[in-house]
Amino acid sequence: MSAQIYFVSGIDTAIGKTFTTGFLAKIWNEQGIRTITQKLIQTGNVDISEDIEQHRAIMGCGLLPEDQQKLTMPEIFTYPASPHLAARLDGRAINFEQIQQATEQLAAGYDCILLEGAGGLMVPLTEEFLTIDYIQTHNYPVILVTSGRLGSINHTLLSLELLKLRGVQLYAIAFNHTDNSKDPLIAEDTIAYLKQYLQRDFADTTWVDIPALNLALSSHK
């Protein structure tokens, strides 16, 4: 494989992984880094991944040929739940070999792949195999999405400690500013605290600011 693959995870569900993934793909493509997104496992959909559709909308393009070929959405389950439960309800196992083959095909034609997971690092993919296990198996550097919402410091530090424990590289913290308006004081303190923490324990990590959703879309049309 030739492309650099980054795994996009979050500190929790609904933290902004899909928006962050699409936004980074847009920015990196504008910088000349040929980037495509992939959804590891999509739940709650039939035939088409809504997360991939959102990526393309943010990137300002329609579905790509690789989307039509299902390379970017190799596994889709109908029930909106954790992958292990969604797969059980659909009565079929997750085909991890199919996912990996799709990633390899994408990697042959791009400089970078942003591989979006479901929920956080400890989300179960099967009864015995977690998202962090998949990341560790493939040695993917992680882009961890967090925000300034109340409680995010705790969830972020737990995620960082897990990455450290598993020996997984943290490539970047992507700070989603969409939640800032809920309590600007908490958001500002969260940014300061996390940056200080990273300087001490993850000095090589990149900090990426993800603008609030409405501002990002209006300024990058």
mmCIF file of C-alpha atoms in Angstrom:
data_model
loop_
_atom_site.group_PDB
_atom_site.id
_atom_site.type_symbol
_atom_site.label_atom_id
_atom_site.label_comp_id
_atom_site.label_asym_id
_atom_site.label_seq_id
_atom_site.Cartn_x
_atom_site.Cartn_y
_atom_site.Cartn_z
ATOM 1 C CA MET A 1 0.000 0.000 0.000
ATOM 2 C CA SER A 2 1.226 3.491 -0.807
ATOM 3 C CA ALA A 3 -1.188 5.770 1.045
ATOM 4 C CA GLN A 4 -0.796 6.934 4.618
ATOM 5 C CA ILE A 5 -3.808 5.686 6.550
ATOM 6 C CA TYR A 6 -5.117 7.541 9.601
ATOM 7 C CA PHE A 7 -7.826 6.118 11.831
ATOM 8 C CA VAL A 8 -10.319 8.778 12.924
ATOM 9 C CA SER A 9 -11.825 7.979 16.301
ATOM 10 C CA GLY A 10 -13.561 10.056 18.941
ATOM 11 C CA ILE A 11 -13.854 10.338 22.680
ATOM 12 C CA ASP A 12 -17.544 9.459 22.436
ATOM 13 C CA THR A 13 -20.387 9.152 19.987
ATOM 14 C CA ALA A 14 -21.752 12.359 18.380
ATOM 15 C CA ILE A 15 -18.470 14.187 18.984
ATOM 16 C CA GLY A 16 -18.018 15.222 15.348
ATOM 17 C CA LYS A 17 -15.968 12.428 13.752
ATOM 18 C CA THR A 18 -17.884 12.496 10.476
ATOM 19 C CA PHE A 19 -17.645 16.262 10.117
ATOM 20 C CA THR A 20 -13.958 16.225 11.081
ATOM 21 C CA THR A 21 -13.185 13.437 8.610
ATOM 22 C CA GLY A 22 -14.881 15.232 5.729
ATOM 23 C CA PHE A 23 -13.386 18.585 6.666
ATOM 24 C CA LEU A 24 -9.825 17.259 6.870
ATOM 25 C CA ALA A 25 -10.265 15.470 3.544
ATOM 26 C CA LYS A 26 -11.424 18.721 1.954
ATOM 27 C CA ILE A 27 -8.538 20.736 3.362
ATOM 28 C CA TRP A 28 -5.892 18.154 2.525
ATOM 29 C CA ASN A 29 -7.147 17.787 -1.038
ATOM 30 C CA GLU A 30 -6.998 21.570 -1.412
ATOM 31 C CA GLN A 31 -3.372 21.366 -0.249
ATOM 32 C CA GLY A 32 -2.574 18.852 -2.975
ATOM 33 C CA ILE A 33 -2.674 15.744 -0.772
ATOM 34 C CA ARG A 34 -4.910 13.300 -2.635
ATOM 35 C CA THR A 35 -7.161 12.146 0.190
ATOM 36 C CA ILE A 36 -10.167 9.840 0.323
ATOM 37 C CA THR A 37 -12.320 8.823 3.258
ATOM 38 C CA GLN A 38 -13.510 5.363 4.208
ATOM 39 C CA LYS A 39 -16.033 4.175 6.795
ATOM 40 C CA LEU A 40 -14.816 1.128 8.674
ATOM 41 C CA ILE A 41 -18.293 -0.210 9.464
ATOM 42 C CA GLN A 42 -21.537 1.683 8.858
ATOM 43 C CA THR A 43 -24.597 0.884 10.922
ATOM 44 C CA GLY A 44 -28.143 2.162 10.623
ATOM 45 C CA ASN A 45 -28.101 2.269 6.822
ATOM 46 C CA VAL A 46 -29.026 0.188 3.797
ATOM 47 C CA ASP A 47 -26.809 0.070 0.691
ATOM 48 C CA ILE A 48 -25.256 3.557 1.080
ATOM 49 C CA SER A 49 -23.262 4.915 4.027
ATOM 50 C CA GLU A 50 -24.725 8.185 5.265
ATOM 51 C CA ASP A 51 -21.348 9.093 6.765
ATOM 52 C CA ILE A 52 -19.647 8.781 3.369
ATOM 53 C CA GLU A 53 -22.424 10.909 1.859
ATOM 54 C CA GLN A 54 -21.748 13.553 4.512
ATOM 55 C CA HIS A 55 -18.003 13.397 3.817
ATOM 56 C CA ARG A 56 -18.634 14.079 0.133
ATOM 57 C CA ALA A 57 -21.034 16.935 0.880
ATOM 58 C CA ILE A 58 -18.423 18.583 3.104
ATOM 59 C CA MET A 59 -15.736 17.945 0.488
ATOM 60 C CA GLY A 60 -17.971 19.620 -2.096
ATOM 61 C CA CYS A 61 -18.310 16.661 -4.422
ATOM 62 C CA GLY A 62 -20.784 13.925 -5.227
ATOM 63 C CA LEU A 63 -20.239 10.247 -4.678
ATOM 64 C CA LEU A 64 -16.935 9.048 -6.121
ATOM 65 C CA PRO A 65 -16.386 5.956 -8.295
ATOM 66 C CA GLU A 66 -14.836 4.289 -5.243
ATOM 67 C CA ASP A 67 -18.084 4.951 -3.372
ATOM 68 C CA GLN A 68 -20.124 3.359 -6.140
ATOM 69 C CA GLN A 69 -17.823 0.333 -5.941
ATOM 70 C CA LYS A 70 -18.417 0.197 -2.153
ATOM 71 C CA LEU A 71 -14.681 0.415 -1.478
ATOM 72 C CA THR A 72 -15.293 3.281 0.931
ATOM 73 C CA MET A 73 -18.199 1.526 2.650
ATOM 74 C CA PRO A 74 -17.324 -2.181 2.593
ATOM 75 C CA GLU A 75 -19.614 -3.188 5.469
ATOM 76 C CA ILE A 76 -23.097 -1.757 6.072
ATOM 77 C CA PHE A 77 -25.592 -3.019 8.657
ATOM 78 C CA THR A 78 -29.175 -1.914 9.041
ATOM 79 C CA TYR A 79 -29.629 -1.372 12.782
ATOM 80 C CA PRO A 80 -28.222 1.878 14.286
ATOM 81 C CA ALA A 81 -26.124 0.300 17.005
ATOM 82 C CA SER A 82 -22.613 -0.773 17.904
ATOM 83 C CA PRO A 83 -21.171 -2.947 15.091
ATOM 84 C CA HIS A 84 -21.200 -6.133 17.176
ATOM 85 C CA LEU A 85 -24.940 -5.780 17.860
ATOM 86 C CA ALA A 86 -25.837 -4.560 14.373
ATOM 87 C CA ALA A 87 -24.053 -7.537 12.822
ATOM 88 C CA ARG A 88 -25.798 -9.946 15.178
ATOM 89 C CA LEU A 89 -29.216 -8.487 14.363
ATOM 90 C CA ASP A 90 -28.544 -8.716 10.619
ATOM 91 C CA GLY A 91 -27.472 -12.325 11.055
ATOM 92 C CA ARG A 92 -24.068 -12.078 9.448
ATOM 93 C CA ALA A 93 -20.513 -11.638 10.636
ATOM 94 C CA ILE A 94 -18.364 -8.612 9.824
ATOM 95 C CA ASN A 95 -16.052 -9.461 6.940
ATOM 96 C CA PHE A 96 -12.767 -7.979 8.118
ATOM 97 C CA GLU A 97 -10.887 -9.379 5.129
ATOM 98 C CA GLN A 98 -13.243 -7.518 2.792
ATOM 99 C CA ILE A 99 -12.669 -4.298 4.721
ATOM 100 C CA GLN A 100 -8.890 -4.679 4.530
ATOM 101 C CA GLN A 101 -8.964 -5.477 0.812
ATOM 102 C CA ALA A 102 -11.047 -2.345 0.202
ATOM 103 C CA THR A 103 -8.566 -0.242 2.177
ATOM 104 C CA GLU A 104 -5.675 -1.681 0.177
ATOM 105 C CA GLN A 105 -7.401 -0.877 -3.122
ATOM 106 C CA LEU A 106 -8.002 2.709 -2.021
ATOM 107 C CA ALA A 107 -4.424 3.031 -0.814
ATOM 108 C CA ALA A 108 -3.113 2.177 -4.263
ATOM 109 C CA GLY A 109 -4.654 5.326 -5.765
ATOM 110 C CA TYR A 110 -4.377 7.975 -3.053
ATOM 111 C CA ASP A 111 -1.814 9.730 -0.878
ATOM 112 C CA CYS A 112 -3.930 9.504 2.247
ATOM 113 C CA ILE A 113 -6.935 7.633 3.644
ATOM 114 C CA LEU A 114 -9.013 8.894 6.550
ATOM 115 C CA LEU A 115 -10.641 5.782 7.992
ATOM 116 C CA GLU A 116 -13.561 6.726 10.231
ATOM 117 C CA GLY A 117 -14.540 4.350 13.002
ATOM 118 C CA ALA A 118 -17.806 4.076 14.929
ATOM 119 C CA GLY A 119 -17.972 5.784 18.318
ATOM 120 C CA GLY A 120 -14.883 5.584 20.488
ATOM 121 C CA LEU A 121 -11.821 3.403 20.809
ATOM 122 C CA MET A 122 -13.457 0.755 23.007
ATOM 123 C CA VAL A 123 -16.504 0.181 20.809
ATOM 124 C CA PRO A 124 -16.873 -3.574 20.219
ATOM 125 C CA LEU A 125 -16.715 -4.771 16.621
ATOM 126 C CA THR A 126 -17.418 -8.352 17.671
ATOM 127 C CA GLU A 127 -18.067 -9.917 21.070
ATOM 128 C CA GLU A 128 -14.306 -10.238 21.631
ATOM 129 C CA PHE A 129 -12.691 -7.707 19.229
ATOM 130 C CA LEU A 130 -12.681 -3.985 19.969
ATOM 131 C CA THR A 131 -12.014 -0.985 17.742
ATOM 132 C CA ILE A 132 -8.683 -0.431 19.491
ATOM 133 C CA ASP A 133 -7.761 -4.043 18.652
ATOM 134 C CA TYR A 134 -8.364 -3.337 14.965
ATOM 135 C CA ILE A 135 -6.291 -0.145 15.112
ATOM 136 C CA GLN A 136 -3.461 -1.883 16.920
ATOM 137 C CA THR A 137 -3.506 -4.861 14.541
ATOM 138 C CA HIS A 138 -2.986 -2.579 11.542
ATOM 139 C CA ASN A 139 -0.707 -0.100 13.317
ATOM 140 C CA TYR A 140 -2.786 2.886 12.219
ATOM 141 C CA PRO A 141 -1.926 6.283 13.712
ATOM 142 C CA VAL A 142 -4.988 7.846 15.316
ATOM 143 C CA ILE A 143 -6.663 11.202 14.877
ATOM 144 C CA LEU A 144 -8.719 11.621 18.044
ATOM 145 C CA VAL A 145 -11.711 13.964 17.880
ATOM 146 C CA THR A 146 -12.675 15.845 21.028
ATOM 147 C CA SER A 147 -14.468 19.074 21.894
ATOM 148 C CA GLY A 148 -15.076 21.634 24.615
ATOM 149 C CA ARG A 149 -18.219 20.059 25.992
ATOM 150 C CA LEU A 150 -18.431 19.374 29.721
ATOM 151 C CA GLY A 151 -16.835 16.002 30.480
ATOM 152 C CA SER A 152 -14.575 15.909 27.458
ATOM 153 C CA ILE A 153 -11.354 16.249 29.475
ATOM 154 C CA ASN A 154 -12.123 13.012 31.301
ATOM 155 C CA HIS A 155 -13.078 11.141 28.115
ATOM 156 C CA THR A 156 -10.079 12.520 26.231
ATOM 157 C CA LEU A 157 -7.571 11.543 28.898
ATOM 158 C CA LEU A 158 -9.046 8.049 29.147
ATOM 159 C CA SER A 159 -8.665 7.665 25.379
ATOM 160 C CA LEU A 160 -5.085 8.953 25.468
ATOM 161 C CA GLU A 161 -4.169 6.597 28.290
ATOM 162 C CA LEU A 162 -5.575 3.681 26.291
ATOM 163 C CA LEU A 163 -3.513 4.640 23.229
ATOM 164 C CA LYS A 164 -0.423 4.852 25.413
ATOM 165 C CA LEU A 165 -1.174 1.478 27.007
ATOM 166 C CA ARG A 166 -1.627 -0.175 23.613
ATOM 167 C CA GLY A 167 1.407 1.494 22.041
ATOM 168 C CA VAL A 168 -0.709 3.172 19.349
ATOM 169 C CA GLN A 169 0.570 6.411 17.799
ATOM 170 C CA LEU A 170 -1.547 9.503 18.384
ATOM 171 C CA TYR A 171 -1.052 11.537 15.210
ATOM 172 C CA ALA A 172 -3.374 14.388 16.080
ATOM 173 C CA ILE A 173 -5.982 15.758 18.427
ATOM 174 C CA ALA A 174 -8.767 17.261 16.339
ATOM 175 C CA PHE A 175 -10.572 19.784 18.513
ATOM 176 C CA ASN A 176 -14.098 20.298 17.245
ATOM 177 C CA HIS A 177 -15.152 23.856 18.122
ATOM 178 C CA THR A 178 -18.842 23.256 17.411
ATOM 179 C CA ASP A 179 -19.587 22.759 21.125
ATOM 180 C CA ASN A 180 -17.754 25.903 22.281
ATOM 181 C CA SER A 181 -20.876 28.083 22.449
ATOM 182 C CA LYS A 182 -22.478 25.842 25.098
ATOM 183 C CA ASP A 183 -20.021 27.170 27.683
ATOM 184 C CA PRO A 184 -17.091 29.236 26.323
ATOM 185 C CA LEU A 185 -15.317 29.231 29.694
ATOM 186 C CA ILE A 186 -15.280 25.420 29.883
ATOM 187 C CA ALA A 187 -14.230 25.192 26.226
ATOM 188 C CA GLU A 188 -11.316 27.611 26.696
ATOM 189 C CA ASP A 189 -10.115 25.819 29.821
ATOM 190 C CA THR A 190 -10.421 22.427 28.085
ATOM 191 C CA ILE A 191 -8.208 23.621 25.231
ATOM 192 C CA ALA A 192 -5.584 24.978 27.615
ATOM 193 C CA TYR A 193 -5.623 21.856 29.786
ATOM 194 C CA LEU A 194 -5.369 19.404 26.879
ATOM 195 C CA LYS A 195 -2.577 21.331 25.170
ATOM 196 C CA GLN A 196 -0.586 21.332 28.406
ATOM 197 C CA TYR A 197 -1.228 17.596 28.848
ATOM 198 C CA LEU A 198 -0.097 16.861 25.286
ATOM 199 C CA GLN A 199 3.100 18.869 25.748
ATOM 200 C CA ARG A 200 3.977 16.690 28.682
ATOM 201 C CA ASP A 201 2.932 13.218 27.497
ATOM 202 C CA PHE A 202 2.389 13.409 23.716
ATOM 203 C CA ALA A 203 4.876 16.036 22.586
ATOM 204 C CA ASP A 204 4.938 14.893 18.932
ATOM 205 C CA THR A 205 1.170 15.094 18.518
ATOM 206 C CA THR A 206 -0.369 17.608 16.112
ATOM 207 C CA TRP A 207 -3.179 19.865 17.320
ATOM 208 C CA VAL A 208 -5.837 20.481 14.670
ATOM 209 C CA ASP A 209 -8.597 23.030 15.131
ATOM 210 C CA ILE A 210 -11.860 22.001 13.481
ATOM 211 C CA PRO A 211 -14.032 25.108 13.113
ATOM 212 C CA ALA A 212 -17.675 25.102 14.165
ATOM 213 C CA LEU A 213 -19.825 23.377 11.583
ATOM 214 C CA ASN A 214 -21.717 26.444 10.367
ATOM 215 C CA LEU A 215 -18.549 28.561 10.137
ATOM 216 C CA ALA A 216 -16.587 25.855 8.357
ATOM 217 C CA LEU A 217 -19.188 25.307 5.671
ATOM 218 C CA SER A 218 -19.787 29.017 5.077
ATOM 219 C CA SER A 219 -16.073 29.828 4.742
ATOM 220 C CA HIS A 220 -15.136 26.836 2.565
ATOM 221 C CA LYS A 221 -17.884 26.873 -0.079
#
